[in-house]
Amino acid sequence: MPIVRVEMWPGRTQSQKAELARVITEAVVTIAHTTPEATIVIFEDVAKENWAVGGVLASQSD
Amino acid sequence: MPIVRVEMWPGRTQSQKAELARVITEAVVTIAHTTPEATIVIFEDVAKENWAVGGVLASQSD
Amino acid sequence: MPIVRVEMWPGRTQSQKAELARVITEAVVTIAHTTPEATIVIFEDVAKENWAVGGVLASQSD
Amino acid sequence: MPIVRVEMWPGRTQSQKAELARVITEAVVTIAHTTPEATIVIFEDVAKENWAVGGVLASQSD
Amino acid sequence: MPIVRVEMWPGRTQSQKAELARVITEAVVTIAHTTPEATIVIFEDVAKENWAVGGVLASQSD
Amino acid sequence: MPIVRVEMWPGRTQSQKAELARVITEAVVTIAHTTPEATIVIFEDVAKENWAVGGVLASQSD
């Protein structure tokens, strides 16, 4: 039943996401005592143009 | 005032989304006693590359 | 696989939520061609103290 | 620590988003007493094809 | 049409939230050219027990 | 910069959440090459009364 949502800047490869999904699911199953089949992991790529810290877009603070 | 958010894999047509928006709004208005004008439905297409179940990306489990 | 999220002010009964979950799931299954088992509906009660329209909290505009 | 998320139809320029991020962060820092470095603002462009009000997609109600 | 969501630790007063809603709505209307009536601001209080930075819950890092 | 959000039914202890936050942050840092300080993990407890699968609230399907 857990739903895990990971928001990151773009640039992770499919294999990084696959590895993250595997490890996070394993952690949730082991620590929170759920089943893998009931665990959903969703990735959302958020462009640096759409992400600000300290009032400045990350695309402008590089 | 209700906000309904529907996350699905890509592939639904505009006419499927239009029909879903119509039926969900009708359900919310009728059952939860709101007004149509105050009911927002938002669709988010989530690629299979970004959606894992059981620790495996849906793009790899087809 | 669809995840539907419904944000509303508090005050709906369990039976209204049950009915909404049933009808929305049916709509998603029928129109978007998914399976019921893969369809999740989540309700979030948002207090009027935490919901503003037109710059005014709903708790203050009654 | 605050995370602010702004969902809008596409069409705002980078400079509008930069200005919004600046002003919203300033408001959060001043009014809610946080620090700028701990304040994140995320923009999400939602296409009119994915946004319905009154049961009608915004792309069809223009 | 914009929906703004503000996640913060608990502790802001109703009057701080009211002021934030007013100023954020004004900013969105002025900078992104929307109307006040179409602008929704939602606050979500997230307990420090549910918020981790650097792998440590904020409730344990005070 | 990653924000991870974990939605689960209530019932996890503080120590389970602390452990989850630690392990998930470690996974994100190692696999996605971010820094711990920039990684936020947020937990949201969703009551079974607010979570439906297959059109049935989890509180009614026990």
XYZ file of C-alpha atoms in Angstrom:
372
model
C 0.000 0.000 0.000
C 2.777 2.566 0.369
C 3.194 5.105 -2.402
C 6.640 6.668 -2.630
C 7.192 9.710 -4.821
C 10.680 10.908 -5.732
C 11.102 14.386 -7.198
C 14.519 15.127 -8.672
C 16.132 17.237 -11.332
C 16.328 15.428 -14.666
C 19.461 13.525 -15.545
C 19.159 10.179 -13.786
C 19.389 7.248 -16.147
C 16.841 4.476 -16.389
C 19.269 2.229 -14.610
C 19.661 4.654 -11.715
C 15.878 4.880 -11.385
C 15.547 1.104 -11.561
C 18.147 0.724 -8.820
C 16.485 3.398 -6.685
C 13.067 1.767 -7.095
C 14.529 -1.587 -6.074
C 16.353 -0.323 -2.995
C 13.557 1.973 -1.791
C 10.976 -0.801 -2.190
C 13.210 -3.189 -0.277
C 13.599 -0.611 2.518
C 9.869 -0.011 2.749
C 9.097 -3.735 2.761
C 11.729 -4.543 5.378
C 11.295 -1.587 7.693
C 7.591 -0.779 7.334
C 6.480 -4.402 6.881
C 4.595 -4.109 3.619
C 4.647 -6.362 0.560
C 6.597 -5.520 -2.597
C 3.515 -5.939 -4.825
C 1.698 -3.279 -2.826
C 4.547 -0.789 -2.981
C 4.515 1.849 -5.725
C 7.441 4.140 -6.479
C 6.867 7.120 -8.782
C 9.612 9.357 -10.148
C 8.978 12.938 -11.192
C 11.652 14.823 -13.083
C 11.449 18.505 -12.227
C 13.436 20.784 -14.527
C 15.852 23.235 -12.914
C 13.799 25.951 -14.606
C 10.930 24.911 -12.333
C 12.798 24.528 -9.047
C 13.836 27.464 -6.873
C 15.789 27.544 -3.629
C 16.345 30.792 -1.752
C 14.047 32.523 -4.214
C 16.300 31.783 -7.193
C 15.565 29.256 -9.944
C 18.144 26.467 -9.975
C 18.630 27.122 -13.697
C 19.913 30.586 -12.847
C 22.091 29.703 -9.879
C 24.449 27.256 -11.558
C -13.838 23.181 -3.977
C -12.801 19.583 -4.527
C -9.596 18.973 -6.411
C -9.311 15.556 -8.022
C -5.977 14.390 -9.387
C -5.702 11.340 -11.650
C -2.270 9.807 -12.250
C -2.123 7.242 -15.053
C 0.291 5.859 -17.577
C 0.193 7.782 -20.859
C -2.030 6.538 -23.638
C -5.509 7.848 -22.810
C -6.985 9.955 -25.585
C -8.355 13.437 -25.119
C -11.822 11.993 -25.450
C -11.206 9.454 -22.688
C -9.926 12.225 -20.405
C -12.893 14.435 -21.280
C -15.287 11.590 -20.462
C -13.459 10.828 -17.196
C -13.520 14.494 -16.167
C -17.252 14.642 -16.872
C -18.149 11.476 -14.975
C -15.855 12.125 -11.994
C -17.161 15.691 -11.656
C -20.725 14.424 -11.797
C -19.938 11.858 -9.086
C -18.314 14.429 -6.823
C -21.181 16.887 -7.290
C -23.871 14.291 -6.685
C -22.288 12.339 -3.846
C -20.237 14.993 -2.053
C -22.710 17.841 -2.715
C -20.407 20.348 -4.358
C -20.937 22.502 -7.432
C -19.478 21.656 -10.844
C -17.822 25.089 -11.191
C -15.902 24.506 -7.966
C -14.688 21.046 -8.990
C -11.269 20.730 -10.611
C -9.969 17.530 -12.204
C -6.277 17.328 -13.097
C -4.688 14.522 -15.117
C -1.035 13.611 -14.790
C 0.505 11.211 -17.284
C 3.263 9.252 -15.595
C 5.543 7.361 -17.994
C 6.100 3.653 -17.323
C 9.787 4.530 -17.012
C 8.831 6.519 -13.909
C 6.438 4.049 -12.257
C 7.591 1.012 -10.305
C 5.589 -1.723 -8.629
C 7.282 -4.434 -6.610
C 10.568 -2.609 -7.038
C 10.542 -2.968 -10.830
C 9.890 -0.156 -13.294
C 6.736 -0.811 -15.323
C 8.772 -0.203 -18.471
C 10.876 -3.243 -17.624
C 8.122 -5.565 -16.508
C 6.074 -5.650 -19.703
C -2.289 1.480 -11.910
C -4.202 4.758 -11.702
C -3.957 6.740 -8.485
C -6.820 9.132 -7.868
C -6.539 11.722 -5.135
C -9.571 13.686 -3.916
C -9.025 16.799 -1.802
C -12.137 18.190 -0.130
C -13.158 20.122 2.925
C -13.959 17.851 5.869
C -17.532 16.787 6.462
C -18.115 13.867 4.081
C -19.245 10.739 5.866
C -17.585 7.372 5.499
C -20.518 6.274 3.404
C -20.120 9.218 1.033
C -16.426 8.419 0.654
C -17.181 4.735 0.099
C -19.712 5.627 -2.593
C -17.289 8.076 -4.238
C -14.500 5.494 -4.227
C -16.815 2.946 -5.810
C -18.130 5.234 -8.551
C -14.758 6.835 -9.389
C -13.072 3.425 -9.590
C -15.845 2.174 -11.863
C -15.415 5.217 -14.100
C -11.651 4.781 -14.322
C -11.961 1.066 -15.054
C -14.638 1.545 -17.701
C -13.322 4.635 -19.437
C -9.557 4.264 -19.032
C -9.526 0.469 -19.290
C -7.721 -0.412 -16.088
C -8.496 -3.090 -13.519
C -10.224 -2.339 -10.192
C -7.444 -4.024 -8.171
C -4.888 -1.668 -9.682
C -6.929 1.457 -8.988
C -6.244 3.419 -5.801
C -8.414 6.265 -4.546
C -7.086 8.465 -1.735
C -9.124 11.086 0.114
C -7.530 14.074 1.782
C -9.607 16.256 4.071
C -8.341 19.823 3.921
C -9.675 22.090 6.668
C -11.241 25.386 5.613
C -8.547 27.046 7.737
C -6.034 25.676 5.224
C -7.852 26.486 1.975
C -7.945 29.925 0.412
C -9.711 31.176 -2.702
C -9.293 34.720 -3.905
C -6.663 35.251 -1.242
C -9.106 34.635 1.620
C -9.174 31.531 3.820
C -12.451 29.625 3.404
C -12.839 29.675 7.184
C -13.062 33.454 7.040
C -15.311 33.816 4.030
C -18.345 31.867 5.272
C 11.764 24.047 5.349
C 8.664 25.188 3.501
C 7.955 23.626 0.146
C 5.719 25.678 -2.128
C 4.273 24.105 -5.249
C 2.626 26.188 -7.970
C 0.500 24.458 -10.593
C -0.447 26.607 -13.586
C -1.257 26.271 -17.233
C 1.823 26.554 -19.438
C 2.761 29.901 -20.869
C 4.601 31.723 -18.092
C 8.081 32.816 -19.111
C 11.234 32.018 -17.178
C 11.288 35.598 -16.024
C 7.742 35.390 -14.663
C 8.636 32.200 -12.798
C 11.826 33.757 -11.459
C 9.873 36.775 -10.225
C 7.183 34.562 -8.663
C 9.807 32.416 -6.907
C 11.460 35.544 -5.542
C 8.271 37.157 -4.259
C 6.739 33.974 -2.837
C 9.980 33.105 -1.032
C 10.154 36.610 0.386
C 6.551 36.304 1.600
C 7.168 32.932 3.237
C 10.360 34.148 4.899
C 8.795 37.360 6.178
C 5.398 36.080 7.240
C 6.163 32.504 8.303
C 9.624 33.274 9.695
C 11.697 30.769 7.741
C 15.040 31.231 6.013
C 15.372 31.704 2.236
C 17.862 28.803 1.918
C 15.310 26.431 3.434
C 12.483 27.552 1.161
C 11.813 25.569 -2.022
C 9.429 26.689 -4.759
C 8.460 24.187 -7.456
C 6.490 25.040 -10.601
C 4.397 22.483 -12.437
C 3.009 23.323 -15.843
C -0.290 21.524 -16.349
C -1.560 21.508 -19.941
C -5.118 22.684 -20.536
C -5.729 19.218 -21.981
C -5.141 17.883 -18.465
C -7.152 20.416 -16.465
C -10.927 20.319 -16.151
C -13.300 22.691 -14.389
C -17.004 21.993 -14.250
C -16.381 18.626 -15.866
C -14.993 20.158 -19.056
C -11.325 20.146 -20.089
C -9.944 23.680 -20.287
C -8.695 22.881 -23.792
C -12.301 22.429 -24.905
C -13.837 25.381 -23.118
C -11.807 28.188 -24.678
C -6.584 28.489 -12.286
C -3.322 28.290 -10.332
C -3.188 25.971 -7.353
C -0.527 26.839 -4.799
C 0.335 24.358 -2.062
C 2.411 25.373 0.948
C 3.900 22.641 3.143
C 5.338 23.816 6.455
C 5.916 22.585 9.964
C 2.971 23.307 12.249
C 2.980 26.451 14.332
C 1.816 29.227 12.001
C -1.245 31.051 13.292
C -4.432 31.537 11.337
C -3.463 35.137 10.863
C -0.075 34.196 9.398
C -1.781 31.793 6.987
C -4.368 34.416 6.060
C -1.611 36.935 5.357
C 0.390 34.387 3.327
C -2.683 33.441 1.278
C -3.357 37.110 0.567
C 0.198 37.967 -0.472
C 0.800 34.808 -2.516
C -2.502 35.240 -4.354
C -1.632 38.868 -5.092
C 1.759 37.794 -6.431
C 0.271 35.110 -8.661
C -2.406 37.454 -9.984
C 0.038 40.279 -10.668
C 2.967 38.316 -12.044
C 1.260 35.361 -13.733
C -1.804 37.320 -14.863
C -4.565 35.194 -13.379
C -7.675 36.237 -11.479
C -7.965 36.063 -7.688
C -11.168 33.980 -7.847
C -9.360 31.312 -9.849
C -6.400 31.132 -7.488
C -6.413 28.484 -4.756
C -3.879 28.355 -1.924
C -3.727 25.209 0.224
C -1.692 24.878 3.421
C -0.456 21.523 4.683
C 1.012 21.294 8.159
C 3.655 18.558 8.208
C 4.763 17.514 11.707
C 8.501 17.494 12.426
C 8.060 13.787 13.161
C 7.218 13.368 9.477
C 9.908 15.557 7.932
C 13.519 14.463 7.514
C 16.514 16.339 6.153
C 19.884 14.672 5.778
C 18.282 11.369 6.746
C 17.287 12.612 10.206
C 13.747 13.442 11.328
C 13.406 17.129 12.224
C 11.895 16.058 15.545
C 15.186 14.406 16.444
C 17.542 17.075 15.203
C 16.356 19.966 17.339
C 17.497 18.607 -4.012
C 15.425 15.430 -4.119
C 12.121 15.415 -2.279
C 10.843 11.972 -1.337
C 7.285 11.561 -0.117
C 6.094 8.344 1.526
C 2.365 7.746 1.927
C 1.414 4.853 4.190
C -1.358 3.764 6.486
C -0.807 4.925 10.065
C 0.897 2.600 12.508
C 4.628 2.984 11.844
C 6.554 4.037 14.917
C 8.865 7.020 15.070
C 11.753 4.632 15.033
C 10.529 2.936 11.857
C 10.153 6.333 10.177
C 13.598 7.402 11.374
C 15.114 4.216 9.961
C 13.233 4.625 6.676
C 14.356 8.245 6.351
C 17.949 7.207 6.973
C 17.972 4.326 4.484
C 16.037 6.139 1.746
C 18.300 9.199 2.025
C 21.367 6.962 1.833
C 19.953 5.278 -1.283
C 19.189 8.590 -2.979
C 22.624 9.999 -2.128
C 24.476 6.900 -3.289
C 22.487 6.054 -6.390
C 21.349 9.476 -7.595
C 24.490 11.327 -6.478
C 22.953 14.023 -4.333
C 23.993 15.315 -0.925
C 22.248 14.287 2.309
C 21.623 17.917 3.339
C 19.713 18.536 0.133
C 17.539 15.435 0.492
C 14.109 15.799 2.121
C 11.917 12.854 3.110
C 8.297 13.533 4.064
C 5.921 10.961 5.553
C 2.174 11.211 5.179
C -0.050 8.918 7.217
C -3.216 8.163 5.263
C -6.003 6.582 7.318
C -7.547 3.375 5.974
C -10.842 5.302 5.932
C -9.282 7.493 3.238
C -7.640 4.813 1.090
C -9.550 2.644 -1.371
C -8.359 -0.180 -3.583
C -10.689 -1.872 -6.029
C -13.335 0.692 -5.183
C -13.526 -0.370 -1.529
C -12.164 1.629 1.410
C -9.385 -0.268 3.183
C -11.241 0.288 6.462
C -14.101 -1.811 5.106
C -12.105 -4.565 3.484
C -10.251 -5.847 6.537
